[in-house]
Amino acid sequence: MLTWNIGVTINFWLHYRPSLGKPKPRREGVYVDGPIVTVKEGKIRGSFGYLIDGSPYYSFKGIPYARPPIENLRFKAPLPPQPWKGIRDAVDFGPICTQFNFTYQGEEDCLFINVYTKSLNKNDKIPVMVYIYGGSFTQGSGNFFLPDFLLQHDVILVTFNYRLEVLGFLSLETPEVPGNAAMKDQVAALRWVRDNIVQFGGDPNSVTLFGESAGASCVSLHLLSPMSKGLFHRAIAQSGTYNLVQSSGAKERAFRAGKVLGIETNNVQELLDYFRSLNANSLTNLTFVTFTPDEVYRGLPAKFLPVVEKKFPHVEAFIDEEPEKILVEGKVNRLPLMIGYNSGEGLILVKYHVTRLDVYNKEPSYYVPRELVERITKTQLKNFGDRIKRFYVGNKNITENDLSTICDIQTDINFAYNAQRFAHLYTDCESTYFYRFNLVTELNVIKIDLGLTHLKGASHADELFYIFYNYLNKNAYQNNQKLRDIVYRVTKMWTDFAKTGRPTPDNSLGAMWEPYTTKGKEYFNIEDPLSLGHYADRRRMEFWDRLYAEAGLPHISNK
């Protein structure tokens, strides 16, 4: 079962897949006279490196942006980092956060940030891009995303680590552990950028926050959180929105995790003390074993999640209202937004769902998303499930020959509709640019290694290999001029948005990306060639929109 957890799968392919070889060392020189920068806590020494195009850059890795969240600070909001004396080396990555990637990985002392820049001139005011990694809130690290493709457009790239699974998202609904520790890690990282990025040639007033999958869910939440106000100025959400947030059930899951780990209690303080007594590795790999019977078949396998916090005196909440309410009422951080999804997101879930077709054919109500289930009756639930199955395959069962259909179902349920709905609801607040990523080349690493190249579309996470350089896309990129041109165009759109708030400020790419409007539902086809379209995957989106409307939820056609 673990193999088809989205977070595990992506990190497996990116970093651990034996058949794809091991990462090659970067050409970076570490010298005693390496670049020295002074941040608020002290001096750091970085290293010189060379991008894939041969141009030089500066790299600063493993900089603490918060105090280690260990011992009595476990599960708490991060505290500011402590100052140090002398010069601290920033030439190696800090440890990744504790997680389970087929083996136990990482350390609890993991709140480190990395900065890549081509200039250290404080007067240059270079636009800054801060990336939040995905991985189902259980896996991943900022250390894996390298700057070569983005820095060719003269931006600064910042990546960082945040706490994961139980260590990052435990909520006991108490003032001491209200939840969202990991989201507050991200706020701390953004505050560090605000306070220090000018020392790296960056502009603290031009910060773009971007992320993919769970990272995109985080980006959407930062747009809604008062805690994040003023810390960034543009946002990019790739394949994820706030719909994973929990408003209930987090404390009950904590007690189920405690039972798995050896304590059966109804006392919150006793549970917390027990969790703090355990080795950090014990507090990983607890998602599947805390599933409810319904969760075994419904929704994505991400369950330790951001929560709507209960309000407590003297406790700063990351978010304490339902995200949808904040969005509908327009109480958002009003910033330009770029948001979209990949045409074949569900490819990454196809093989997992093929093994469970007997269940879904008998009980298609498991296709109904949790946010709908919470609003409808049991009779409606059965009706919705039957309609979903009939819409996609008519009056027959789904079989292992219907792989494209399974892909479409999973794409729509988990990614496409919620991305369009978020864009539709947000666009009244600020300019929004919507996309559908449909590039299919040798750079679609996930799709290729899944063995699904005979199916249409770009898989979940495939776009990452057009944005970030790594050892998996190195050969294809270096040996194919057309792919290098495609990467240039994709990263130019991302970085132009970071610089100007518009992904195509001119017609240099051969097509203009127009803002999304509630009437035209404009979107950009990111394929070869680029083009503007209206209402992506319209027939499928209109079907889901009817279900959301009948459930009484905000939807696309009500505006």
Coordinates of C-alpha atoms in Angstrom, one line a residue:
M1 CA 0.0 0.0 0.0
L2 CA 2.8 2.4 0.8
T3 CA 4.2 2.3 -2.7
W4 CA 1.2 4.3 -4.0
N5 CA 1.1 7.0 -1.4
I6 CA 1.6 10.1 -3.6
G7 CA 4.3 11.5 -1.3
V8 CA 6.2 8.3 -1.0
T9 CA 6.0 7.6 -4.7
I10 CA 7.3 11.0 -5.8
N11 CA 10.1 11.0 -3.3
F12 CA 10.9 7.4 -4.2
W13 CA 11.3 8.4 -7.9
L14 CA 13.1 11.6 -7.2
H15 CA 15.6 10.3 -4.7
Y16 CA 15.7 6.6 -4.0
R17 CA 14.8 4.6 -7.1
P18 CA 17.8 2.2 -7.5
S19 CA 17.3 1.6 -11.2
L20 CA 17.8 5.2 -12.0
G21 CA 21.2 5.5 -10.4
K22 CA 22.6 7.8 -7.7
P23 CA 22.8 11.5 -7.7
K24 CA 26.1 12.9 -9.1
P25 CA 27.9 15.4 -7.0
R26 CA 27.5 19.1 -7.9
R27 CA 30.5 21.2 -9.2
E28 CA 30.8 23.4 -6.1
G29 CA 34.0 24.6 -4.7
V30 CA 34.4 25.1 -0.9
Y31 CA 37.1 27.5 -0.1
V32 CA 38.3 29.2 3.1
D33 CA 37.7 32.4 1.2
G34 CA 34.2 31.4 0.2
P35 CA 31.5 34.1 0.2
I36 CA 30.6 35.4 3.6
V37 CA 27.2 37.0 4.4
T38 CA 26.0 38.4 7.7
V39 CA 22.4 37.4 8.7
K40 CA 20.7 38.5 11.9
E41 CA 22.1 35.7 13.9
G42 CA 25.7 35.9 12.7
K43 CA 28.1 35.4 9.8
I44 CA 27.8 32.4 7.4
R45 CA 30.3 31.2 4.8
G46 CA 28.8 29.7 1.6
S47 CA 30.3 28.2 -1.5
F48 CA 30.8 29.0 -5.2
G49 CA 29.1 26.8 -7.8
Y50 CA 28.4 26.6 -11.5
L51 CA 24.9 26.2 -13.0
I52 CA 24.3 23.7 -15.7
D53 CA 24.8 26.5 -18.3
G54 CA 28.2 27.1 -16.8
S55 CA 27.4 30.5 -15.2
P56 CA 28.7 31.0 -11.6
Y57 CA 26.4 31.4 -8.6
Y58 CA 26.6 31.5 -4.8
S59 CA 25.1 28.7 -2.6
F60 CA 24.3 29.0 1.1
K61 CA 22.9 25.8 2.6
G62 CA 21.8 24.5 6.0
I63 CA 21.2 27.9 7.6
P64 CA 19.0 27.6 10.7
Y65 CA 15.8 29.7 10.4
A66 CA 14.4 28.5 13.7
R67 CA 15.5 26.9 17.0
P68 CA 15.6 23.1 16.9
P69 CA 12.1 21.8 17.7
I70 CA 13.3 19.2 20.1
E71 CA 12.5 18.0 23.7
N72 CA 9.9 20.4 25.2
L73 CA 9.7 22.3 21.9
R74 CA 8.4 19.2 20.1
F75 CA 5.0 19.9 18.5
K76 CA 5.2 23.6 19.3
A77 CA 5.4 26.6 17.0
P78 CA 9.0 27.4 16.1
L79 CA 11.1 29.9 18.0
P80 CA 13.6 32.3 16.4
P81 CA 17.1 30.9 15.8
Q82 CA 19.8 31.5 18.4
P83 CA 22.8 33.7 17.4
W84 CA 26.2 32.2 17.0
K85 CA 29.8 33.5 17.3
G86 CA 32.4 33.4 14.6
I87 CA 31.6 32.2 11.0
R88 CA 29.2 29.3 10.5
D89 CA 29.8 27.1 7.5
A90 CA 26.8 27.0 5.1
V91 CA 28.3 24.7 2.5
D92 CA 26.3 21.5 3.2
F93 CA 22.6 20.8 3.4
G94 CA 21.1 20.6 6.9
P95 CA 19.4 17.3 7.8
I96 CA 16.0 16.6 6.3
C97 CA 13.1 16.4 8.7
T98 CA 12.3 13.0 10.3
Q99 CA 10.3 10.9 7.9
F100 CA 9.8 7.3 6.6
N101 CA 11.0 6.7 3.0
F102 CA 11.0 2.9 3.0
T103 CA 13.5 3.4 5.9
Y104 CA 13.7 6.0 8.6
Q105 CA 15.3 9.2 7.4
G106 CA 16.2 12.6 8.8
E107 CA 16.5 14.3 12.1
E108 CA 14.2 16.3 14.4
D109 CA 16.7 19.2 14.3
C110 CA 15.9 20.0 10.7
L111 CA 14.6 23.6 10.3
F112 CA 17.2 24.8 7.8
I113 CA 17.0 27.0 4.8
N114 CA 19.0 27.2 1.5
V115 CA 19.7 30.3 -0.6
Y116 CA 20.9 30.3 -4.2
T117 CA 21.8 33.6 -5.9
K118 CA 24.0 34.9 -8.7
S119 CA 24.7 38.2 -6.9
L120 CA 25.5 39.3 -3.4
N121 CA 25.1 43.0 -4.1
K122 CA 22.6 44.4 -1.6
N123 CA 21.5 47.0 -4.1
D124 CA 20.5 44.6 -6.8
K125 CA 17.0 43.8 -5.3
I126 CA 16.6 40.5 -7.2
P127 CA 13.2 39.0 -7.1
V128 CA 13.0 36.0 -4.7
M129 CA 11.2 32.7 -5.2
V130 CA 10.6 30.6 -2.1
Y131 CA 9.6 26.9 -2.8
I132 CA 7.5 24.7 -0.5
Y133 CA 7.9 21.0 -1.4
G134 CA 5.1 18.4 -1.6
G135 CA 5.0 14.9 -0.4
S136 CA 1.6 14.3 1.3
F137 CA 2.8 16.2 4.4
T138 CA 4.8 13.0 5.2
Q139 CA 7.8 13.1 3.0
G140 CA 10.3 15.4 1.3
S141 CA 12.8 18.2 1.7
G142 CA 13.8 21.5 0.2
N143 CA 17.3 20.0 -0.2
F144 CA 16.2 18.1 -3.4
F145 CA 15.3 21.1 -5.5
L146 CA 18.3 22.7 -7.3
P147 CA 18.4 26.2 -8.9
D148 CA 19.9 25.7 -12.4
F149 CA 16.8 26.2 -14.5
L150 CA 15.3 29.1 -12.5
L151 CA 18.5 31.1 -11.8
Q152 CA 19.1 31.5 -15.6
H153 CA 16.3 34.1 -15.4
D154 CA 18.0 36.1 -12.7
V155 CA 16.0 35.3 -9.6
I156 CA 17.0 34.0 -6.2
L157 CA 15.8 30.6 -5.2
V158 CA 15.1 29.8 -1.5
T159 CA 14.2 26.3 -0.3
F160 CA 13.8 25.0 3.2
N161 CA 12.6 22.1 5.4
Y162 CA 9.5 21.9 7.5
R163 CA 8.3 19.3 10.0
L164 CA 6.2 16.4 8.7
E165 CA 3.4 14.0 9.6
V166 CA 2.9 13.7 13.4
L167 CA 5.8 15.9 14.3
G168 CA 4.5 18.7 12.1
F169 CA 0.8 18.3 12.2
L170 CA -0.2 16.8 15.6
S171 CA -3.3 18.6 17.0
L172 CA -4.5 18.0 20.5
E173 CA -6.8 21.0 20.4
T174 CA -5.0 22.5 23.4
P175 CA -3.1 25.8 23.8
E176 CA 0.1 23.8 24.0
V177 CA -0.5 21.8 20.8
P178 CA -3.2 23.5 18.7
G179 CA -1.8 22.1 15.5
N180 CA -0.2 23.5 12.4
A181 CA 3.4 23.5 13.8
A182 CA 4.6 22.8 10.3
M183 CA 2.6 25.7 8.8
K184 CA 4.2 27.9 11.4
D185 CA 7.6 26.6 10.4
Q186 CA 6.8 27.9 6.9
V187 CA 5.9 31.3 8.3
A188 CA 9.1 31.4 10.2
A189 CA 11.0 30.7 7.0
L190 CA 9.2 33.5 5.3
R191 CA 10.0 35.8 8.2
W192 CA 13.7 34.8 7.9
V193 CA 13.6 35.7 4.2
R194 CA 12.0 39.0 4.9
D195 CA 14.7 39.9 7.5
N196 CA 17.8 38.5 5.7
I197 CA 17.3 38.2 1.9
V198 CA 18.7 41.6 1.2
Q199 CA 22.1 40.4 2.3
F200 CA 22.0 37.9 -0.6
G201 CA 21.1 40.6 -3.2
G202 CA 17.4 39.9 -2.8
D203 CA 14.4 42.2 -2.7
P204 CA 12.3 41.5 0.5
N205 CA 9.4 43.4 -1.2
S206 CA 9.3 41.0 -4.2
V207 CA 8.9 37.5 -2.8
T208 CA 7.0 34.8 -4.7
L209 CA 5.8 31.8 -2.7
F210 CA 5.4 28.6 -4.8
G211 CA 4.8 25.0 -4.2
E212 CA 3.6 21.7 -5.6
S213 CA 1.0 19.1 -4.4
A214 CA 1.0 19.4 -0.6
G215 CA 3.2 22.4 -1.1
A216 CA 0.6 24.0 -3.2
S217 CA -2.0 23.3 -0.6
C218 CA 0.3 25.2 1.8
V219 CA 0.6 28.1 -0.6
S220 CA -3.2 28.4 -0.9
L221 CA -3.5 28.4 2.9
H222 CA -0.8 31.2 3.2
L223 CA -3.1 33.2 1.0
L224 CA -5.8 32.8 3.6
S225 CA -3.7 33.1 6.8
P226 CA -3.4 36.4 8.7
M227 CA -0.1 35.0 10.0
S228 CA 1.4 35.2 6.5
K229 CA 0.1 38.6 5.6
G230 CA 2.9 40.8 4.1
L231 CA 5.5 38.1 4.0
F232 CA 5.1 37.4 0.2
H233 CA 3.8 39.2 -2.8
R234 CA 2.8 36.7 -5.4
A235 CA 1.8 33.0 -5.2
I236 CA 2.0 29.9 -7.5
A237 CA 0.0 26.8 -6.6
Q238 CA 0.9 23.7 -8.7
S239 CA -1.6 20.8 -8.3
G240 CA -3.0 21.5 -4.9
T241 CA -5.4 23.7 -2.9
Y242 CA -6.8 24.0 0.7
N243 CA -9.3 21.2 0.4
L244 CA -7.1 18.9 2.4
V245 CA -7.5 21.0 5.6
Q246 CA -9.3 19.3 8.5
S247 CA -11.9 21.0 10.7
S248 CA -12.4 17.9 12.9
G249 CA -11.0 14.5 13.7
A250 CA -7.4 15.5 14.3
K251 CA -7.4 14.9 18.0
E252 CA -9.1 11.5 17.5
R253 CA -6.4 10.5 15.1
A254 CA -3.8 11.5 17.7
F255 CA -5.3 9.1 20.2
R256 CA -5.4 6.3 17.5
A257 CA -1.7 7.0 16.8
G258 CA -1.0 6.7 20.6
K259 CA -2.8 3.3 20.7
V260 CA -0.7 2.0 17.8
L261 CA 2.5 3.2 19.7
G262 CA 1.5 1.5 22.9
I263 CA -0.5 3.9 25.0
E264 CA -4.3 3.7 25.4
T265 CA -5.6 6.8 27.3
N266 CA -8.3 9.4 27.2
N267 CA -6.0 12.0 28.8
V268 CA -4.5 14.6 26.5
Q269 CA -1.6 15.5 28.8
E270 CA -0.7 11.9 29.3
L271 CA -0.8 11.3 25.5
L272 CA 1.4 14.4 24.9
D273 CA 3.9 13.3 27.6
Y274 CA 4.1 9.9 26.0
F275 CA 4.7 11.3 22.5
R276 CA 7.5 13.5 23.9
S277 CA 9.2 10.5 25.5
L278 CA 9.5 8.6 22.2
N279 CA 12.3 8.6 19.7
A280 CA 11.4 10.9 16.7
N281 CA 11.5 8.0 14.3
S282 CA 8.6 6.4 16.2
L283 CA 6.4 9.4 15.2
T284 CA 6.6 8.7 11.5
N285 CA 4.8 6.2 9.2
L286 CA 1.6 6.6 11.2
T287 CA -0.7 7.7 8.4
F288 CA -2.1 4.4 7.1
V289 CA -2.3 2.7 10.5
T290 CA -4.6 5.5 11.8
F291 CA -7.0 5.4 8.9
T292 CA -10.7 5.1 9.7
P293 CA -12.5 2.4 7.7
D294 CA -13.9 5.1 5.4
E295 CA -10.5 6.6 4.8
V296 CA -9.1 3.3 3.5
Y297 CA -10.9 4.0 0.2
R298 CA -11.9 7.7 0.2
G299 CA -9.5 10.5 -0.7
L300 CA -5.8 11.0 -0.9
P301 CA -3.6 9.1 1.6
A302 CA -2.6 12.3 3.4
K303 CA -4.2 12.5 6.9
F304 CA -1.9 14.3 9.3
L305 CA -2.8 17.7 7.8
P306 CA -3.3 21.4 8.5
V307 CA -6.2 22.1 10.8
V308 CA -8.6 24.8 11.6
E309 CA -7.3 25.8 15.0
K310 CA -9.4 26.4 18.1
K311 CA -9.0 29.9 19.4
F312 CA -7.0 30.2 22.6
P313 CA -5.9 33.4 24.4
H314 CA -2.3 34.4 23.7
V315 CA -1.9 31.7 21.0
E316 CA -1.3 32.9 17.5
A317 CA -3.3 30.7 15.1
F318 CA -2.2 30.0 11.6
I319 CA -5.8 29.7 10.6
D320 CA -8.9 29.6 12.9
E321 CA -11.8 29.8 10.4
E322 CA -12.9 27.4 7.6
P323 CA -10.8 28.2 4.5
E324 CA -13.8 28.2 2.3
K325 CA -15.5 30.8 4.5
I326 CA -12.4 33.0 4.4
L327 CA -12.2 32.7 0.6
V328 CA -15.9 33.3 -0.1
E329 CA -15.9 36.3 2.2
G330 CA -12.8 37.7 0.5
K331 CA -10.8 37.9 3.7
V332 CA -7.6 36.8 1.8
N333 CA -4.1 38.2 1.4
R334 CA -4.8 39.9 -1.9
L335 CA -1.9 38.9 -4.2
P336 CA -1.5 37.9 -7.8
L337 CA -2.0 34.1 -8.1
M338 CA -0.9 31.5 -10.7
I339 CA -2.6 28.2 -10.2
G340 CA -3.3 25.1 -12.2
Y341 CA -3.0 21.3 -12.6
N342 CA -1.5 18.7 -14.8
S343 CA -3.6 17.0 -17.5
G344 CA -3.0 13.5 -16.2
E345 CA -2.6 14.1 -12.5
G346 CA -4.3 10.8 -11.8
L347 CA -1.6 8.7 -13.6
I348 CA 0.3 8.5 -10.3
L349 CA -2.8 6.8 -8.7
V350 CA -3.8 4.4 -11.5
K351 CA -2.0 1.3 -10.5
Y352 CA -3.1 1.7 -6.9
H353 CA -6.7 2.0 -7.9
V354 CA -6.6 -0.9 -10.3
T355 CA -6.0 -3.2 -7.3
R356 CA -9.2 -1.9 -5.7
L357 CA -11.7 -1.8 -8.6
D358 CA -13.9 -4.5 -7.0
V359 CA -14.5 -2.1 -4.1
Y360 CA -15.2 1.0 -6.2
N361 CA -17.4 -0.9 -8.6
K362 CA -19.6 -2.2 -5.7
E363 CA -19.4 1.1 -3.7
P364 CA -18.8 4.0 -6.1
S365 CA -19.8 6.3 -3.3
Y366 CA -16.2 6.1 -2.3
Y367 CA -15.5 8.4 -5.2
V368 CA -17.4 11.2 -3.5
P369 CA -14.9 13.6 -1.8
R370 CA -14.9 14.1 1.9
E371 CA -16.0 17.8 1.7
L372 CA -19.2 16.6 -0.1
V373 CA -19.8 13.6 2.2
E374 CA -19.9 16.0 5.2
R375 CA -22.7 18.0 3.6
I376 CA -25.1 15.4 2.1
T377 CA -27.4 12.6 3.3
K378 CA -26.7 8.9 2.9
T379 CA -29.2 8.7 0.1
Q380 CA -27.5 11.6 -1.7
L381 CA -24.1 9.9 -1.1
K382 CA -25.3 6.7 -2.9
N383 CA -26.9 8.8 -5.7
F384 CA -23.7 10.9 -6.2
G385 CA -21.5 7.7 -6.3
D386 CA -23.8 6.1 -8.9
R387 CA -23.8 9.3 -11.0
I388 CA -20.0 9.6 -10.9
K389 CA -19.5 6.0 -12.1
R390 CA -22.2 6.4 -14.8
F391 CA -20.7 9.7 -16.0
Y392 CA -17.3 8.2 -16.6
V393 CA -18.1 4.7 -17.9
G394 CA -21.9 4.5 -18.4
N395 CA -23.8 1.4 -17.3
K396 CA -20.8 -0.9 -16.9
N397 CA -18.0 -1.6 -14.4
I398 CA -14.6 0.0 -14.5
T399 CA -12.0 -2.5 -15.5
E400 CA -8.2 -2.7 -15.7
N401 CA -8.6 -1.8 -19.4
D402 CA -10.0 1.6 -18.4
L403 CA -6.7 3.1 -17.3
S404 CA -7.3 6.5 -18.9
T405 CA -10.8 6.7 -17.3
I406 CA -9.3 5.9 -13.9
C407 CA -6.7 8.6 -14.5
D408 CA -9.4 11.2 -15.4
I409 CA -11.5 10.3 -12.3
Q410 CA -8.6 10.7 -10.0
T411 CA -7.4 13.9 -11.7
D412 CA -10.8 15.5 -11.4
I413 CA -11.6 14.4 -7.8
N414 CA -8.3 15.3 -6.3
F415 CA -6.9 18.1 -8.4
A416 CA -8.6 19.6 -11.4
Y417 CA -12.0 20.7 -10.1
N418 CA -10.7 22.1 -6.8
A419 CA -8.0 24.1 -8.7
Q420 CA -10.6 25.6 -11.0
R421 CA -13.0 26.3 -8.1
F422 CA -10.2 28.0 -6.1
A423 CA -9.3 30.2 -9.1
H424 CA -13.0 31.0 -9.7
L425 CA -13.6 32.1 -6.0
Y426 CA -10.2 33.9 -5.6
T427 CA -10.3 35.9 -8.9
D428 CA -12.7 38.4 -7.5
C429 CA -10.0 39.3 -4.9
E430 CA -7.0 39.6 -7.2
S431 CA -5.7 38.8 -10.6
T432 CA -5.4 35.1 -11.2
Y433 CA -3.7 33.1 -14.0
F434 CA -4.9 29.6 -14.6
Y435 CA -3.0 26.8 -16.4
R436 CA -3.3 23.2 -17.6
F437 CA 0.1 21.6 -17.9
N438 CA 0.1 19.1 -20.8
L439 CA 3.7 18.8 -21.9
V440 CA 4.7 15.2 -22.6
T441 CA 8.4 14.6 -23.4
E442 CA 11.4 12.7 -22.0
L443 CA 11.3 15.1 -19.0
N444 CA 8.0 13.5 -17.7
V445 CA 10.1 11.4 -15.3
I446 CA 7.2 10.2 -13.2
K447 CA 5.0 9.1 -16.1
I448 CA 7.9 7.3 -17.8
D449 CA 8.9 5.4 -14.7
L450 CA 5.3 4.4 -13.9
G451 CA 5.3 2.7 -17.3
L452 CA 2.3 4.6 -18.5
T453 CA 3.6 6.4 -21.5
H454 CA 0.9 4.9 -23.6
L455 CA -1.7 7.0 -21.7
K456 CA -2.4 10.6 -22.4
G457 CA -1.4 13.5 -20.2
A458 CA 1.3 14.7 -17.8
S459 CA 1.4 12.9 -14.4
H460 CA 1.2 14.5 -11.0
A461 CA 4.7 16.1 -10.3
D462 CA 5.9 15.8 -13.9
E463 CA 6.1 19.5 -14.2
L464 CA 8.8 19.6 -11.5
F465 CA 11.3 18.2 -14.0
Y466 CA 10.8 21.3 -16.2
I467 CA 11.4 23.7 -13.3
F468 CA 14.1 22.0 -11.2
Y469 CA 17.3 20.4 -12.4
N470 CA 18.3 17.0 -10.9
Y471 CA 20.1 13.9 -11.9
L472 CA 16.9 12.3 -13.2
N473 CA 16.4 14.9 -16.0
K474 CA 20.1 15.7 -16.6
N475 CA 20.7 13.5 -19.6
A476 CA 17.5 14.2 -21.4
Y477 CA 18.0 18.0 -20.9
Q478 CA 21.6 18.1 -21.9
N479 CA 21.2 16.0 -25.0
N480 CA 18.2 17.6 -26.5
Q481 CA 18.1 21.3 -27.6
K482 CA 14.3 21.2 -28.0
L483 CA 13.9 20.1 -24.4
R484 CA 16.2 22.9 -23.3
D485 CA 14.1 25.4 -25.2
I486 CA 10.9 24.0 -23.5
V487 CA 12.5 24.3 -20.1
Y488 CA 13.5 27.8 -20.9
R489 CA 9.9 28.7 -21.8
V490 CA 8.3 27.1 -18.8
T491 CA 10.8 28.7 -16.3
K492 CA 10.5 32.0 -18.1
M493 CA 6.7 32.0 -17.3
W494 CA 7.3 31.1 -13.7
T495 CA 10.0 33.7 -13.2
D496 CA 8.3 36.4 -15.2
F497 CA 5.3 36.0 -12.9
A498 CA 7.7 36.3 -10.0
K499 CA 9.1 39.5 -11.4
T500 CA 6.0 41.2 -12.7
G501 CA 2.9 39.4 -11.5
R502 CA 2.2 38.3 -15.1
P503 CA 3.5 35.1 -16.6
T504 CA 3.7 36.5 -20.1
P505 CA 4.4 40.3 -19.8
D506 CA 5.1 40.3 -23.6
N507 CA 4.6 38.1 -26.6
S508 CA 8.1 36.7 -26.7
L509 CA 6.8 33.1 -26.2
G510 CA 4.4 33.4 -29.1
A511 CA 1.2 33.5 -27.0
M512 CA -0.3 35.7 -24.3
W513 CA -1.5 34.3 -21.1
E514 CA -4.6 36.3 -20.1
P515 CA -6.0 36.5 -16.6
Y516 CA -8.8 34.1 -15.5
T517 CA -12.2 35.7 -15.4
T518 CA -15.4 34.2 -14.1
K519 CA -17.1 34.7 -17.4
G520 CA -14.4 33.5 -19.8
K521 CA -12.6 31.0 -17.5
E522 CA -9.4 31.6 -19.4
Y523 CA -6.5 29.2 -19.0
F524 CA -3.1 28.7 -20.6
N525 CA -2.4 25.4 -22.4
I526 CA 1.2 24.7 -21.3
E527 CA 2.0 22.3 -24.2
D528 CA 3.9 22.6 -27.5
P529 CA 2.8 25.1 -28.8
L530 CA 1.5 27.3 -26.0
S531 CA -2.0 28.6 -26.4
L532 CA -4.9 30.3 -24.6
G533 CA -8.1 28.4 -24.0
H534 CA -11.4 28.7 -22.2
Y535 CA -12.8 26.5 -19.4
A536 CA -10.3 23.6 -19.2
D537 CA -11.8 20.1 -19.3
R538 CA -15.2 21.8 -19.4
R539 CA -17.5 18.8 -19.7
R540 CA -16.0 17.1 -16.7
M541 CA -15.8 20.2 -14.6
E542 CA -19.4 21.0 -15.2
F543 CA -20.4 17.6 -14.0
W544 CA -18.5 18.1 -10.7
D545 CA -19.8 21.6 -10.4
R546 CA -23.4 20.2 -10.3
L547 CA -22.5 17.9 -7.5
Y548 CA -20.9 20.7 -5.5
A549 CA -23.9 22.9 -6.1
E550 CA -26.3 20.2 -5.0
A551 CA -24.2 19.7 -1.8
G552 CA -24.6 23.4 -1.0
L553 CA -21.0 24.3 -1.4
P554 CA -19.6 27.3 -3.2
H555 CA -19.0 26.3 -6.8
I556 CA -18.1 27.7 -10.2
S557 CA -21.6 28.3 -11.8
N558 CA -22.9 30.3 -8.9
K559 CA -20.9 33.4 -10.0

